[in-house]
mmCIF file of C-alpha atoms in Angstrom:
data_model
loop_
_atom_site.group_PDB
_atom_site.id
_atom_site.type_symbol
_atom_site.label_atom_id
_atom_site.label_comp_id
_atom_site.label_asym_id
_atom_site.label_seq_id
_atom_site.Cartn_x
_atom_site.Cartn_y
_atom_site.Cartn_z
ATOM 1 C CA GLU A 1 1.553 -15.427 -1.458
ATOM 2 C CA THR A 2 -1.158 -12.877 -0.765
ATOM 3 C CA ASP A 3 -4.154 -13.525 1.566
ATOM 4 C CA ALA A 4 -7.170 -13.648 -0.702
ATOM 5 C CA ALA A 5 -9.461 -12.007 1.722
ATOM 6 C CA PRO A 6 -8.479 -8.370 1.075
ATOM 7 C CA LEU A 7 -9.153 -9.024 -2.676
ATOM 8 C CA ALA A 8 -12.446 -10.941 -1.972
ATOM 9 C CA ILE A 9 -13.673 -8.214 0.197
ATOM 10 C CA MET A 10 -12.693 -5.351 -2.282
ATOM 11 C CA ALA A 11 -14.617 -7.178 -5.067
ATOM 12 C CA SER A 12 -17.481 -7.907 -3.008
ATOM 13 C CA HIS A 13 -17.896 -4.364 -2.188
ATOM 14 C CA GLY A 14 -16.727 -2.656 -5.695
ATOM 15 C CA ALA A 15 -13.960 -1.281 -3.809
ATOM 16 C CA LEU A 16 -11.053 0.188 -5.805
ATOM 17 C CA ASP A 17 -8.489 1.235 -2.931
ATOM 18 C CA LEU A 18 -6.897 -0.732 -0.160
ATOM 19 C CA TRP A 19 -5.287 1.069 2.755
ATOM 20 C CA PRO A 20 -3.183 -1.746 4.538
ATOM 21 C CA HIS A 21 -0.910 -0.911 7.391
ATOM 22 C CA HIS A 22 2.438 -0.417 5.639
ATOM 23 C CA PRO A 23 4.183 -3.538 7.111
ATOM 24 C CA LEU A 24 1.593 -5.668 5.519
ATOM 25 C CA VAL A 25 2.227 -4.491 1.857
ATOM 26 C CA THR A 26 4.319 -6.905 -0.188
ATOM 27 C CA ARG A 27 5.185 -7.103 -3.919
ATOM 28 C CA VAL A 28 2.434 -9.779 -4.422
ATOM 29 C CA LEU A 29 -0.104 -7.793 -2.744
ATOM 30 C CA VAL A 30 0.491 -4.711 -4.689
ATOM 31 C CA ASP A 31 0.429 -6.739 -7.940
ATOM 32 C CA ASP A 32 -2.997 -8.311 -6.981
ATOM 33 C CA VAL A 33 -4.676 -5.374 -6.243
ATOM 34 C CA HIS A 34 -3.482 -3.652 -9.305
ATOM 35 C CA SER A 35 -4.304 -6.780 -11.442
ATOM 36 C CA ILE A 36 -8.064 -5.892 -10.374
ATOM 37 C CA GLY A 37 -7.887 -2.456 -11.304
ATOM 38 C CA GLY A 38 -7.358 -1.318 -7.556
ATOM 39 C CA ARG A 39 -4.961 1.038 -5.697
ATOM 40 C CA VAL A 40 -2.701 0.254 -2.574
ATOM 41 C CA ILE A 41 -2.305 3.392 -0.286
ATOM 42 C CA PRO A 42 -0.319 2.240 2.864
ATOM 43 C CA TRP A 43 -0.646 3.927 6.110
ATOM 44 C CA THR A 44 1.137 5.402 8.502
ATOM 45 C CA VAL A 45 4.489 5.783 6.823
ATOM 46 C CA ASN A 46 6.767 7.863 8.986
ATOM 47 C CA GLU A 47 10.380 6.542 8.242
ATOM 48 C CA LEU A 48 11.993 7.211 5.115
ATOM 49 C CA SER A 49 13.255 3.638 4.598
ATOM 50 C CA ASP A 50 9.596 2.532 4.805
ATOM 51 C CA ALA A 51 8.731 4.985 2.241
ATOM 52 C CA LEU A 52 11.517 4.033 -0.176
ATOM 53 C CA ARG A 53 10.582 0.232 0.328
ATOM 54 C CA LEU A 54 6.992 0.873 -0.528
ATOM 55 C CA SER A 55 7.901 3.379 -3.293
ATOM 56 C CA ALA A 56 9.914 0.271 -4.801
ATOM 57 C CA LEU A 57 6.739 -1.814 -4.608
ATOM 58 C CA ARG A 58 4.994 0.804 -6.624
ATOM 59 C CA VAL A 59 2.429 1.405 -4.160
ATOM 60 C CA ASP A 60 -0.254 4.509 -5.313
ATOM 61 C CA GLY A 61 0.351 6.743 -2.426
ATOM 62 C CA ILE A 62 1.590 6.989 0.962
ATOM 63 C CA CYS A 63 -0.386 8.138 4.004
ATOM 64 C CA THR A 64 2.175 9.626 6.540
ATOM 65 C CA ASP A 65 2.109 11.955 9.500
ATOM 66 C CA ASP A 66 5.121 13.574 8.120
ATOM 67 C CA VAL A 67 5.437 14.472 4.558
ATOM 68 C CA SER A 68 8.851 15.863 5.065
ATOM 69 C CA ILE A 69 10.176 12.314 5.335
ATOM 70 C CA LEU A 70 9.042 11.538 1.578
ATOM 71 C CA PRO A 71 11.555 12.060 -1.196
ATOM 72 C CA SER A 72 10.544 14.150 -3.971
ATOM 73 C CA ALA A 73 10.422 11.352 -6.417
#
């Protein structure tokens, strides 16, 4: 279950993007943010395994210090 605080904060400020630290990203969080028309862009992803996990969750982007770890998909 997602903590409602990020969604409430986004709504109260008219924000469309959520940039959480990557370990905090779950399928429920992504689905909830997408349900309000928002995007999830986790940071700072520097391991391929983390990038693959996040990609499978259908995040909208990935912030990294090393783009060479990101797959071309």
